[in-house]
Amino acid sequence: MSLKMFEGDEEQVCLSFQHPGKNSSFCESTTFVEVEENVFIFADLVPLVPWIPHFFLWAVAPLYLICFLSPGKTTSHIGKLGKMKMSNTLFMATVSAVQLTRVNNVKIMLNSLTGHYCCYWARLASLMLTTKLTSNERQRGTHYLFPLFVFWTLMLVSDSMSFFQDVSSELYLRDPFTFVLSACCVIGALIQFVISSLPDSRVPAPDAHPEELTSLLGKLTLNWITGIIWRGYRNGLKEEDVPRMAAHDRCQTLSPAFEKTWNKEVAVLQSRQGTEIEQTDAFREGKCQKEVQSPKVNLLKVLLNRFGFEYLTYQSIKLFFELTMFVEPLLMGCLLKHFQHRDTEPAWKGYAIVMGLFASSLISSTGHSRVWTSVDRLSKNIKSSLKMAVYKKALSARNEGKRDITTGEIVTLVADDCEKLVNASNIVFLILATPVQVSVALYMLYQQLGMGAFVGLAIMLSLIPLNAWVGKKLKKFEKEKSDTKDKRIKIMNEVLNGIKVLKLYAWEKSFLKKVMSSRDQEVSLHKKMCLIHAGIDFMFCTIPFMVRVGGFMTFVCLGGYLDPSTAFVTTSLFAILNKPFSIMAIIIPEFVQASDALTKLNKFLNLEDIPEDIVKKTSVCEESITIKDGVFTWDRSSSKNCIKNINVNIPTGQLVAIVGMVGSGKSSLLSAMLGEMEKVEGDVTVTDSTAYVPQEAWILNTSLKENVVFGSGYDTEKYNKVVDACALRDDFKLMSSGDKTLIGEKGINLSGGQKQRVSLARAVYADAGIYLLDDPLSAVDAHVGKHIFDQVIGPRGMLKGKTRVLVTHGVHWLPYVDSILVMKDGQIYESGTYKQLLEQNGVFSQFVQQVTLTGKNECESNRSTSDEGETVFNQDDKPSDKTEGILKTEEVESCSNKMENEVKDTEEETVEDDEEETQVGTLGMKVYMDYLKAFGFKYCIMCMVMFGLHMYFNESKDHLMAKWSDDDLLSNRLLAETQEYTDRTWNYLSSFTMYGVAEVLLSFGFISLVLCRGCEAAQHHHNKLLLNILRSPMSFFDLTPTGRIINRFSKDIGSVDGLGGCLRGYIASVGWLSVCFCMVLYSTPSIIPYMVPVTVVYLAMQRVFIANLRQLRRYRQKSRSPVFVHLNETLNGTDSVRAYGVGERFISKMEDKLENLMKFEMSEHWFHAWFRMRMTVLCSAVTLISGLLLLWDTSISPGRAGVVLMYATNFMHCLGWVMHHSCHTETELISLERVVDYSNKPTEASWETEEENKAELSLSTQWPESGDLVLDNYQTRYREGLDLVLKGVTCHIKSGEKVGIVGRTGAGKSSLTVSVFRLVEAAAGNITLDGKHIAPVGLHDLRSKLSILPQDPVIFGGSLRMNLDPFGEKTSEELWEALKHSHLKTFVEGLPDQLDHECGEGGKNLSMGQRQLVCLARTLLRQSPVLVLDEATAGVDMETDELIQKTIRSEFRSCTVLTIAHRLNTVMDYDRIMVLDQGKIKEFDAPQKLLADQTSAFYSMAKDANLV
């Protein structure tokens, strides 16, 4: 600071001083007045400006320092820019210190200097703080701090203003040193601003996100996206063009942080309530029946703890930009007053106001855009965290907790409920500033209208009770709709999982009716909700109008005059006030949905995890598996224990078999060893890693090779040994791509035996210490089973020396195991060696004798052990040679040689054949026309007419206001007491009211019609999709994962449901934009030359943007399916995942797939932000041009100018809404495109016989009567482009004949049977049934007359009655008779609900044997002349097998029976045996004749099975 005495005509003191951010001369003389006149625009700001940067920095610094103190510091080497920052900051601090020293040297301290002295200290302190923050930048490894950038920007503006004032006051002449210091401050601030704007010079990380590599200005303007968008437009956006997730947005970062917050909340609750998750000592001792329940965590609280701070930070910034919205109406009022007094006011004032309008519009819109960009990113992070939390809980939760939660419901949690909760968080962010916004608006309205503003407030408050009622109703409907949708998706999931059985039984119509019925309920509820939504919209459109009318009426009644300034300022304020109320129509439904979603997510995430000590791990025990006094159950709330009194000690390296009747608890005992059951009492101890082969093979939707290796690391030698041992080598050779062949979901393109062998190979390759094998040999042929037992499980197999626990129904394996556990009624009744148990003459002995008496015991025929218990093979048998002979017959070798070259050609093939096809380019016109056709063209016209009238009344209302405010009579206040004045005022007011009433009524009608017709259109597309999916051929389901189809019925149909709302928004936004555009052009024709380039630029940018967004949305939809396919796979194999201990790997895989999805979602939000920001500049330019043109037009009236300004400012908002709705509508139409694509897939033949074929075939209602079946040179393939699987099969199966079909894997056995049902169509030749060609017969007319007992017993969720008779055609007596013959009557009679017993999802409430017997009862009810048995007894024990065979012999003795058999003894008494090989009939004769010929293939197979 400099102090100098000026001597002149008027001697006085003038203080010239320098202070932070303000370098000016303050003289208490006329000199200052002159300076003030020269720099009038800064005069009022000078005292305030220097403090603004410091206030800002010290306000935000604590928040950022807290962020820096959080974990995750990564010290980074300071780069060149960092050094420049530090050096320049020290330079500026030195300058400030010099300035402060000069102030201290002043001898005369005036009161006016105190504030400037403090400002110097504030500047110096701020510079020191920036040094600290810059240092923290380096610690965090980042270069850009937004607070510092804003601080340097504000500092540059402040110093520049002060420097300009110093130049204007010629300070360089009076005090050059102070002037130089002032210049140094400006230069220092400019350098810091430039440095902060430069990109980081350090070498980026290899996986760095593009945003991390750009400058801060590039981040603010999103310029880093420009290159991606232009490349995408020119060359088409490719998946690799889309940047991966930033490090802080990746699941690997988000999921552990969320889990840590959750666990911290659990710890807090435990501490507060004095509870622990672990079992109490009393429970361990059996003194209580239940564990102490762990505390229930509040998910909402966890989300607030995890994301609340960041959320509130963005909310604070948003509040600032919300308040800037009120600058526009104030400036508009000033401009209109300027128009009223333009003759007396300087011209520069108008230009300054217009520039202010432009700046405020640009700042407000840009600020909102950037804040919303950050909030969208935060929402995506919340979504990722929740989805990963649900996935992890699905892996770790107790089976007891998941008992009542279906797979479909868990999928819905991930697919829908997480989305609903996140959408609600965005809505909360939108409305948090509403109270402040409404308060400011009402205050400003009070300034304009006086008491009229309070009338409006009273109207708003009176509607609060109505809001509560509406919210309650919506919540009720939303819950019902959500439950109905869950039910529909659950049914669809079961339909798709059992689609083959549905087609074989011709049950599609029954399930079509069930799904449609559920969908009808859903649409009915959706329509009700649409009407309520229309009512909400009507209500919240009416509120601002009523407030406006009430305010104007009160204002006029109190003698107020509605001049242009008052009229249009209040209109702008009412528009701002309307914004929070207009979104209330969205808020209430979103809150209702979020509340339901939060409840379901909270309930699921609070499920108890499996305790870590439920199975103890130890390495010091001699026994591999020990169970002491074990009592286990599936449901702790039930008093019934599934297995009890379990005491097991299994020494290391032993082979132990578990046997017992159906439902005796064999599989449950394995589950107890795995820790899958609830432990009521006792201890379970294991000493090594486990591998598990479940009874129902769990197959992944990937290549055969990956299914076997299972992430363990590929070892060629080990892999080949496992493949050979599990008899998979020849299967690989028969497949087009060998072991690289992609396996469909749940192994749909593998046979039951192949699936089980792949599952076993996975376990063997895992090289675990303990193997738990749940009947893996039941689904394979006898000779293959013998090979596997010898090479894998048996004493000389690959697993010798390992601990093996084998559940088996094959008695013939038992002499060769080390010990046997006999289960009965959930207890171990006997245990010991095979010989010991026979000698005890107990339960086991009786069971063996029973099997022997029935002739089904293969054990006695091949027993060759000595008293010492030798192995199944004698030393002289040379089992390896014998096995080789089993598996490598001449025929197989021939096939292998033939396929060898093909395998070599396909060795390099990848397994990406399941990649979902993605459309490219614009949406086809067919998509639009399909929707409009379903919507109804006449309804489209009605909607547009109604909305046109709605806009007409709205515009009439605005023009009436302009006319009202310009009325010369009303502007003359001397006539205020006259009758004419009063009449005209009330005429304007009543007309205004009528226009408004008509407007809101038409709005209600328009919204109701659009939303309801949207429901009808969605229903049409859903039903069309459903019908087409059910009519699709099996080849479609072989290639398409269930998750991908479910995605169409859940997410895509949900998007189609919302297209009505999208159409409504699009019509409304385009209509209002057209009105604004036309009104601006009409009112100011001179703007046309300026609007042409603006329009061209807008259309060009929109074209570029939409092209990229459309393709991005396609990628996003495509990337959803792998997420849900993986989720479904995990849910179906949770026990296997936990048994193998690969949970972390599956979680990592889920993170990768979810990140791939979120990558596209995040990029979509970046693209939106990029376009929105550029549209903001264009719209602000329109406001600027309109304002300038109005200033140049001296003839325009204030009222008309107000209309133009109102439309010009609204143009920006309308353009934003058009952009939003056009993008949203087009991207949502991507879902419709996907639905339409699946709705037009090729289908099977017609279900019913066509009329022309009926006359030609002359089918009677009793056809077929005898079951005479003829195949004439029949050839078929599974789909176009594949090799023939049946190659000229010719045979005649006579009526009532029993034919056994045998052959090795890939011979064509199942292909022959499905051909009879026309699951595959003929490539050549034909099939005749009772003299009628089956090709022209309708599929249902054919399949309903045939019966099949499939290998996999498929049970659907629902009652037992529904599973037996889905069409409700049979009486209860007939159902009971069928149950009697299927040996289930006693069991069903013992159930509380009997025929109405709930079978559970996939029949989980029934054992495997009981499910097969239910399928037998279905077959009995059909009473068809042709019966096909497709390895029907593969998965059942010997007892159940005998029951089924006995029933078939008695109840189907007059039927034609075709049996695919892997147990040859079941077909030895058949009339004829058909031996298939490579799709051809090799032998077809009576079994006695075939066995008499020792060179026959059948003889060889029977010999391998020890039947001869």
Tab-separated table of C-alpha atoms in Angstrom, residues 108-418:
chain	number	residue	atom	x	y	z
A	108	ILE	CA	-1.691	7.001	9.437
A	109	MET	CA	-4.253	4.257	9.816
A	110	LEU	CA	-7.717	5.277	8.762
A	111	ASN	CA	-10.789	3.252	9.562
A	112	SER	CA	-11.332	2.623	5.842
A	113	LEU	CA	-8.057	0.665	5.688
A	114	THR	CA	-9.057	-1.979	8.239
A	115	GLY	CA	-11.026	-4.082	5.724
A	116	HIS	CA	-8.255	-3.909	3.139
A	117	TYR	CA	-5.645	-4.876	5.710
A	118	CYS	CA	-7.725	-7.974	6.611
A	119	CYS	CA	-8.109	-8.808	2.937
A	120	TYR	CA	-4.309	-8.937	2.525
A	121	TRP	CA	-4.083	-11.495	5.328
A	122	ALA	CA	-6.955	-13.471	3.761
A	123	ARG	CA	-5.119	-13.485	0.430
A	124	LEU	CA	-1.889	-14.687	2.022
A	125	ALA	CA	-3.733	-17.400	4.009
A	126	SER	CA	-5.566	-18.545	0.857
A	127	LEU	CA	-2.304	-18.879	-1.036
A	128	MET	CA	-0.869	-21.001	1.758
A	129	LEU	CA	-4.004	-23.156	1.681
A	130	THR	CA	-3.646	-23.660	-2.076
A	131	THR	CA	-0.097	-24.879	-1.424
A	132	LYS	CA	-1.489	-27.492	0.957
A	133	LEU	CA	-4.158	-28.564	-1.517
A	134	THR	CA	-1.613	-28.761	-4.330
A	135	SER	CA	0.564	-30.971	-2.139
A	136	ASN	CA	-2.446	-33.195	-1.494
A	137	GLU	CA	-3.004	-33.393	-5.236
A	138	ARG	CA	0.346	-35.128	-5.543
A	139	GLN	CA	-0.460	-37.471	-2.636
A	140	ARG	CA	-3.688	-38.538	-4.319
A	141	GLY	CA	-2.001	-38.909	-7.690
A	142	THR	CA	-4.311	-36.365	-9.346
A	143	HIS	CA	-3.635	-33.142	-11.176
A	144	TYR	CA	-6.998	-31.442	-11.294
A	145	LEU	CA	-8.786	-29.952	-8.335
A	146	PHE	CA	-11.982	-28.217	-9.308
A	147	PRO	CA	-12.029	-25.917	-6.215
A	148	LEU	CA	-8.537	-24.631	-7.038
A	149	PHE	CA	-9.505	-24.061	-10.653
A	150	VAL	CA	-12.569	-22.045	-9.588
A	151	PHE	CA	-10.472	-20.166	-7.020
A	152	TRP	CA	-7.875	-19.178	-9.623
A	153	THR	CA	-10.629	-18.199	-12.045
A	154	LEU	CA	-12.296	-15.969	-9.445
A	155	MET	CA	-8.920	-14.570	-8.436
A	156	LEU	CA	-8.119	-13.751	-12.064
A	157	VAL	CA	-11.460	-11.989	-12.505
A	158	SER	CA	-11.048	-10.060	-9.241
A	159	ASP	CA	-7.455	-8.989	-9.976
A	160	SER	CA	-8.320	-8.100	-13.557
A	161	MET	CA	-11.173	-5.855	-12.435
A	162	SER	CA	-8.919	-4.145	-9.891
A	163	PHE	CA	-6.105	-3.799	-12.409
A	164	PHE	CA	-8.493	-2.283	-14.949
A	165	GLN	CA	-9.597	0.227	-12.358
A	166	ASP	CA	-5.945	1.049	-11.543
A	167	VAL	CA	-5.256	1.647	-15.227
A	168	SER	CA	-8.355	3.836	-15.499
A	169	SER	CA	-7.287	5.865	-12.445
A	170	GLU	CA	-3.730	6.246	-13.867
A	171	LEU	CA	-2.170	4.703	-10.775
A	172	TYR	CA	1.000	4.001	-12.784
A	173	LEU	CA	1.676	7.744	-12.765
A	174	ARG	CA	1.072	8.298	-9.068
A	175	ASP	CA	2.515	5.080	-7.578
A	176	PRO	CA	4.401	2.927	-10.114
A	177	PHE	CA	5.568	0.353	-7.520
A	178	THR	CA	2.010	-0.369	-6.372
A	179	PHE	CA	0.925	-0.589	-10.000
A	180	VAL	CA	3.672	-3.139	-10.690
A	181	LEU	CA	2.528	-5.218	-7.711
A	182	SER	CA	-1.000	-5.069	-9.067
A	183	ALA	CA	0.214	-6.266	-12.477
A	184	CYS	CA	2.189	-9.087	-10.836
A	185	CYS	CA	-0.987	-10.279	-9.099
A	186	VAL	CA	-2.833	-10.417	-12.430
A	187	ILE	CA	0.035	-12.203	-14.151
A	188	GLY	CA	0.340	-14.723	-11.302
A	189	ALA	CA	-3.394	-15.443	-11.337
A	190	LEU	CA	-3.330	-15.779	-15.128
A	191	ILE	CA	-0.425	-18.244	-14.990
A	192	GLN	CA	-2.205	-20.358	-12.358
A	193	PHE	CA	-5.386	-20.315	-14.442
A	194	VAL	CA	-3.492	-21.460	-17.544
A	195	ILE	CA	-1.595	-24.183	-15.639
A	196	SER	CA	-4.842	-25.487	-14.142
A	197	SER	CA	-6.316	-25.632	-17.654
A	198	LEU	CA	-3.500	-27.714	-19.128
A	199	PRO	CA	-3.663	-31.522	-19.324
A	200	ASP	CA	-1.426	-33.553	-17.073
A	201	SER	CA	2.036	-34.110	-18.533
A	202	ARG	CA	2.662	-37.334	-16.623
A	203	VAL	CA	2.575	-40.713	-18.361
A	204	PRO	CA	-0.982	-42.084	-18.001
A	205	ALA	CA	-1.806	-45.494	-16.623
A	206	PRO	CA	-2.498	-48.139	-19.290
A	207	ASP	CA	-6.171	-48.457	-18.276
A	208	ALA	CA	-6.744	-44.743	-17.639
A	209	HIS	CA	-10.103	-43.318	-18.609
A	210	PRO	CA	-9.973	-40.593	-21.325
A	211	GLU	CA	-11.481	-38.101	-18.882
A	212	GLU	CA	-8.481	-38.567	-16.594
A	213	LEU	CA	-6.114	-37.514	-19.391
A	214	THR	CA	-7.808	-34.274	-20.368
A	215	SER	CA	-7.511	-30.816	-18.872
A	216	LEU	CA	-9.955	-29.385	-16.380
A	217	LEU	CA	-11.508	-27.192	-19.070
A	218	GLY	CA	-11.779	-30.305	-21.202
A	219	LYS	CA	-13.590	-32.012	-18.348
A	220	LEU	CA	-15.944	-29.083	-17.860
A	221	THR	CA	-16.768	-28.849	-21.562
A	222	LEU	CA	-16.549	-32.630	-22.166
A	223	ASN	CA	-14.300	-32.085	-25.183
A	224	TRP	CA	-12.701	-35.487	-24.641
A	225	ILE	CA	-15.928	-37.067	-25.898
A	226	THR	CA	-15.955	-35.122	-29.164
A	227	GLY	CA	-13.422	-37.367	-30.891
A	228	ILE	CA	-15.314	-40.528	-29.910
A	229	ILE	CA	-18.607	-39.132	-31.183
A	230	TRP	CA	-17.230	-37.955	-34.519
A	231	ARG	CA	-15.433	-41.243	-35.124
A	232	GLY	CA	-18.625	-43.074	-34.234
A	233	TYR	CA	-20.635	-40.997	-36.691
A	234	ARG	CA	-18.166	-41.353	-39.567
A	235	ASN	CA	-17.265	-45.017	-39.161
A	236	GLY	CA	-20.071	-46.351	-37.006
A	237	LEU	CA	-19.590	-46.699	-33.269
A	238	LYS	CA	-17.762	-49.904	-32.407
A	239	GLU	CA	-17.730	-51.574	-29.018
A	240	GLU	CA	-13.996	-51.023	-28.725
A	241	ASP	CA	-14.507	-47.278	-29.267
A	242	VAL	CA	-16.407	-47.014	-25.991
A	243	PRO	CA	-13.988	-46.243	-23.141
A	244	ARG	CA	-13.846	-48.580	-20.181
A	245	MET	CA	-14.889	-47.497	-16.727
A	246	ALA	CA	-12.769	-45.060	-14.747
A	247	ALA	CA	-10.923	-46.652	-11.826
A	248	HIS	CA	-13.147	-45.029	-9.185
A	249	ASP	CA	-16.291	-46.210	-10.999
A	250	ARG	CA	-15.300	-49.860	-11.360
A	251	CYS	CA	-16.979	-52.646	-9.435
A	252	GLN	CA	-13.652	-53.710	-7.953
A	253	THR	CA	-13.586	-50.346	-6.184
A	254	LEU	CA	-17.267	-49.830	-5.451
A	255	SER	CA	-18.269	-53.288	-4.203
A	256	PRO	CA	-15.649	-53.629	-1.421
A	257	ALA	CA	-16.362	-50.074	-0.249
A	258	PHE	CA	-20.103	-50.804	-0.038
A	259	GLU	CA	-19.438	-54.095	1.742
A	260	LYS	CA	-17.159	-52.348	4.226
A	261	THR	CA	-19.862	-49.763	4.997
A	262	TRP	CA	-22.438	-52.543	5.423
A	263	ASN	CA	-20.191	-54.500	7.790
A	264	LYS	CA	-19.473	-51.362	9.774
A	265	GLU	CA	-23.207	-50.820	10.227
A	266	VAL	CA	-23.609	-54.454	11.287
A	267	ALA	CA	-20.866	-53.977	13.887
A	268	VAL	CA	-22.557	-50.843	15.200
A	269	LEU	CA	-25.905	-52.626	15.558
A	270	GLN	CA	-24.306	-55.615	17.226
A	271	SER	CA	-22.576	-53.377	19.680
A	272	ARG	CA	-25.782	-51.497	20.389
A	273	GLN	CA	-28.034	-54.514	20.747
A	274	GLY	CA	-25.502	-56.823	22.404
A	275	THR	CA	-25.966	-59.497	19.750
A	276	GLU	CA	-23.591	-61.466	17.553
A	277	ILE	CA	-24.071	-63.222	14.279
A	278	GLU	CA	-22.260	-66.360	15.413
A	279	GLN	CA	-24.079	-69.109	17.264
A	280	THR	CA	-24.278	-68.760	21.002
A	281	ASP	CA	-22.786	-71.292	23.375
A	282	ALA	CA	-26.246	-72.313	24.451
A	283	PHE	CA	-27.175	-73.070	20.880
A	284	ARG	CA	-24.013	-75.052	20.324
A	285	GLU	CA	-24.886	-77.185	23.351
A	286	GLY	CA	-28.380	-77.773	21.997
A	287	LYS	CA	-30.154	-75.816	24.712
A	288	CYS	CA	-32.054	-73.717	22.223
A	289	GLN	CA	-33.401	-74.423	18.798
A	290	LYS	CA	-32.543	-71.201	17.015
A	291	GLU	CA	-29.590	-68.959	16.655
A	292	VAL	CA	-29.659	-65.457	17.986
A	293	GLN	CA	-30.778	-63.452	15.025
A	294	SER	CA	-28.291	-60.971	13.617
A	295	PRO	CA	-29.455	-57.351	13.612
A	296	LYS	CA	-31.285	-56.093	10.560
A	297	VAL	CA	-29.318	-53.445	8.731
A	298	ASN	CA	-31.123	-50.492	7.188
A	299	LEU	CA	-30.075	-50.400	3.534
A	300	LEU	CA	-31.051	-46.749	3.198
A	301	LYS	CA	-28.750	-45.818	6.060
A	302	VAL	CA	-25.881	-47.758	4.487
A	303	LEU	CA	-26.401	-45.969	1.189
A	304	LEU	CA	-26.392	-42.611	2.960
A	305	ASN	CA	-23.215	-43.477	4.849
A	306	ARG	CA	-21.530	-44.638	1.666
A	307	PHE	CA	-22.694	-42.032	-0.842
A	308	GLY	CA	-24.414	-39.363	1.248
A	309	PHE	CA	-21.466	-36.968	1.555
A	310	GLU	CA	-20.840	-36.870	-2.179
A	311	TYR	CA	-24.568	-36.633	-2.768
A	312	LEU	CA	-24.986	-33.630	-0.475
A	313	THR	CA	-21.949	-31.950	-2.021
A	314	TYR	CA	-23.582	-32.088	-5.437
A	315	GLN	CA	-26.861	-30.947	-3.894
A	316	SER	CA	-25.167	-27.850	-2.460
A	317	ILE	CA	-23.712	-26.990	-5.848
A	318	LYS	CA	-27.074	-27.587	-7.483
A	319	LEU	CA	-28.776	-25.285	-4.999
A	320	PHE	CA	-26.515	-22.474	-6.122
A	321	PHE	CA	-27.457	-23.011	-9.765
A	322	GLU	CA	-31.128	-23.347	-8.822
A	323	LEU	CA	-30.980	-19.861	-7.341
A	324	THR	CA	-29.404	-18.492	-10.531
A	325	MET	CA	-32.656	-19.378	-12.282
A	326	PHE	CA	-34.305	-16.444	-10.535
A	327	VAL	CA	-31.866	-14.033	-12.148
A	328	GLU	CA	-33.612	-14.450	-15.506
A	329	PRO	CA	-37.059	-13.141	-14.450
A	330	LEU	CA	-35.403	-10.261	-12.606
A	331	LEU	CA	-33.387	-9.299	-15.659
A	332	MET	CA	-36.433	-9.761	-17.851
A	333	GLY	CA	-38.371	-7.379	-15.628
A	334	CYS	CA	-35.534	-4.843	-15.855
A	335	LEU	CA	-35.484	-5.204	-19.635
A	336	LEU	CA	-39.242	-4.717	-19.946
A	337	LYS	CA	-39.014	-1.618	-17.738
A	338	HIS	CA	-36.212	-0.439	-19.989
A	339	PHE	CA	-38.563	-0.857	-22.968
A	340	GLN	CA	-41.171	1.198	-21.157
A	341	HIS	CA	-38.630	3.971	-20.464
A	342	ARG	CA	-36.180	3.498	-23.327
A	343	ASP	CA	-36.479	7.182	-24.248
A	344	THR	CA	-35.115	8.290	-20.890
A	345	GLU	CA	-32.558	5.535	-20.164
A	346	PRO	CA	-29.132	5.063	-21.779
A	347	ALA	CA	-28.887	2.424	-24.512
A	348	TRP	CA	-26.002	0.631	-22.846
A	349	LYS	CA	-28.298	-0.432	-20.032
A	350	GLY	CA	-30.427	-2.531	-22.375
A	351	TYR	CA	-27.374	-4.210	-23.876
A	352	ALA	CA	-25.974	-4.897	-20.423
A	353	ILE	CA	-29.243	-6.534	-19.374
A	354	VAL	CA	-29.362	-8.654	-22.536
A	355	MET	CA	-25.780	-9.782	-21.965
A	356	GLY	CA	-26.744	-10.558	-18.379
A	357	LEU	CA	-29.644	-12.691	-19.646
A	358	PHE	CA	-27.284	-14.542	-21.958
A	359	ALA	CA	-24.699	-15.090	-19.226
A	360	SER	CA	-27.214	-16.181	-16.600
A	361	SER	CA	-28.879	-18.554	-19.042
A	362	LEU	CA	-25.541	-20.053	-20.047
A	363	ILE	CA	-24.206	-20.359	-16.500
A	364	SER	CA	-27.421	-21.780	-15.078
A	365	SER	CA	-27.914	-24.356	-17.828
A	366	THR	CA	-24.250	-25.354	-18.023
A	367	GLY	CA	-24.034	-25.636	-14.259
A	368	HIS	CA	-27.136	-27.803	-14.100
A	369	SER	CA	-25.789	-29.981	-16.890
A	370	ARG	CA	-22.460	-30.583	-15.190
A	371	VAL	CA	-24.037	-31.242	-11.803
A	372	TRP	CA	-26.445	-33.739	-13.313
A	373	THR	CA	-23.544	-35.402	-15.084
A	374	SER	CA	-21.874	-35.975	-11.726
A	375	VAL	CA	-25.123	-37.162	-10.153
A	376	ASP	CA	-25.726	-39.601	-13.009
A	377	ARG	CA	-22.268	-41.029	-12.453
A	378	LEU	CA	-23.015	-41.360	-8.734
A	379	SER	CA	-26.304	-43.116	-9.561
A	380	LYS	CA	-24.495	-45.615	-11.748
A	381	ASN	CA	-22.099	-46.288	-8.866
A	382	ILE	CA	-25.016	-46.889	-6.493
A	383	LYS	CA	-26.563	-49.260	-9.022
A	384	SER	CA	-23.324	-51.223	-9.464
A	385	SER	CA	-22.879	-51.471	-5.696
A	386	LEU	CA	-26.420	-52.747	-5.151
A	387	LYS	CA	-26.279	-55.305	-7.961
A	388	MET	CA	-22.997	-56.697	-6.734
A	389	ALA	CA	-24.359	-56.781	-3.173
A	390	VAL	CA	-27.349	-58.837	-4.331
A	391	TYR	CA	-25.085	-61.202	-6.285
A	392	LYS	CA	-22.748	-61.722	-3.336
A	393	LYS	CA	-25.670	-62.315	-1.004
A	394	ALA	CA	-27.102	-64.892	-3.418
A	395	LEU	CA	-23.797	-66.756	-3.130
A	396	SER	CA	-23.430	-66.502	0.625
A	397	ALA	CA	-27.003	-66.672	1.955
A	398	ARG	CA	-28.302	-69.711	3.784
A	399	ASN	CA	-30.520	-72.035	1.784
A	400	GLU	CA	-33.110	-71.672	4.520
A	401	GLY	CA	-33.338	-67.931	3.859
A	402	LYS	CA	-33.599	-68.412	0.095
A	403	ARG	CA	-36.261	-71.095	0.459
A	404	ASP	CA	-39.132	-68.736	-0.341
A	405	ILE	CA	-37.215	-66.677	-2.898
A	406	THR	CA	-37.213	-67.987	-6.440
A	407	THR	CA	-34.504	-67.514	-9.019
A	408	GLY	CA	-36.815	-65.230	-10.976
A	409	GLU	CA	-37.309	-62.992	-7.954
A	410	ILE	CA	-33.559	-62.624	-7.448
A	411	VAL	CA	-33.174	-61.775	-11.127
A	412	THR	CA	-35.915	-59.166	-10.712
A	413	LEU	CA	-34.044	-57.663	-7.775
A	414	VAL	CA	-31.016	-57.132	-9.993
A	415	ALA	CA	-32.892	-56.200	-13.162
A	416	ASP	CA	-35.635	-53.920	-11.844
A	417	ASP	CA	-35.512	-53.139	-8.148
A	418	CYS	CA	-31.980	-51.742	-8.180
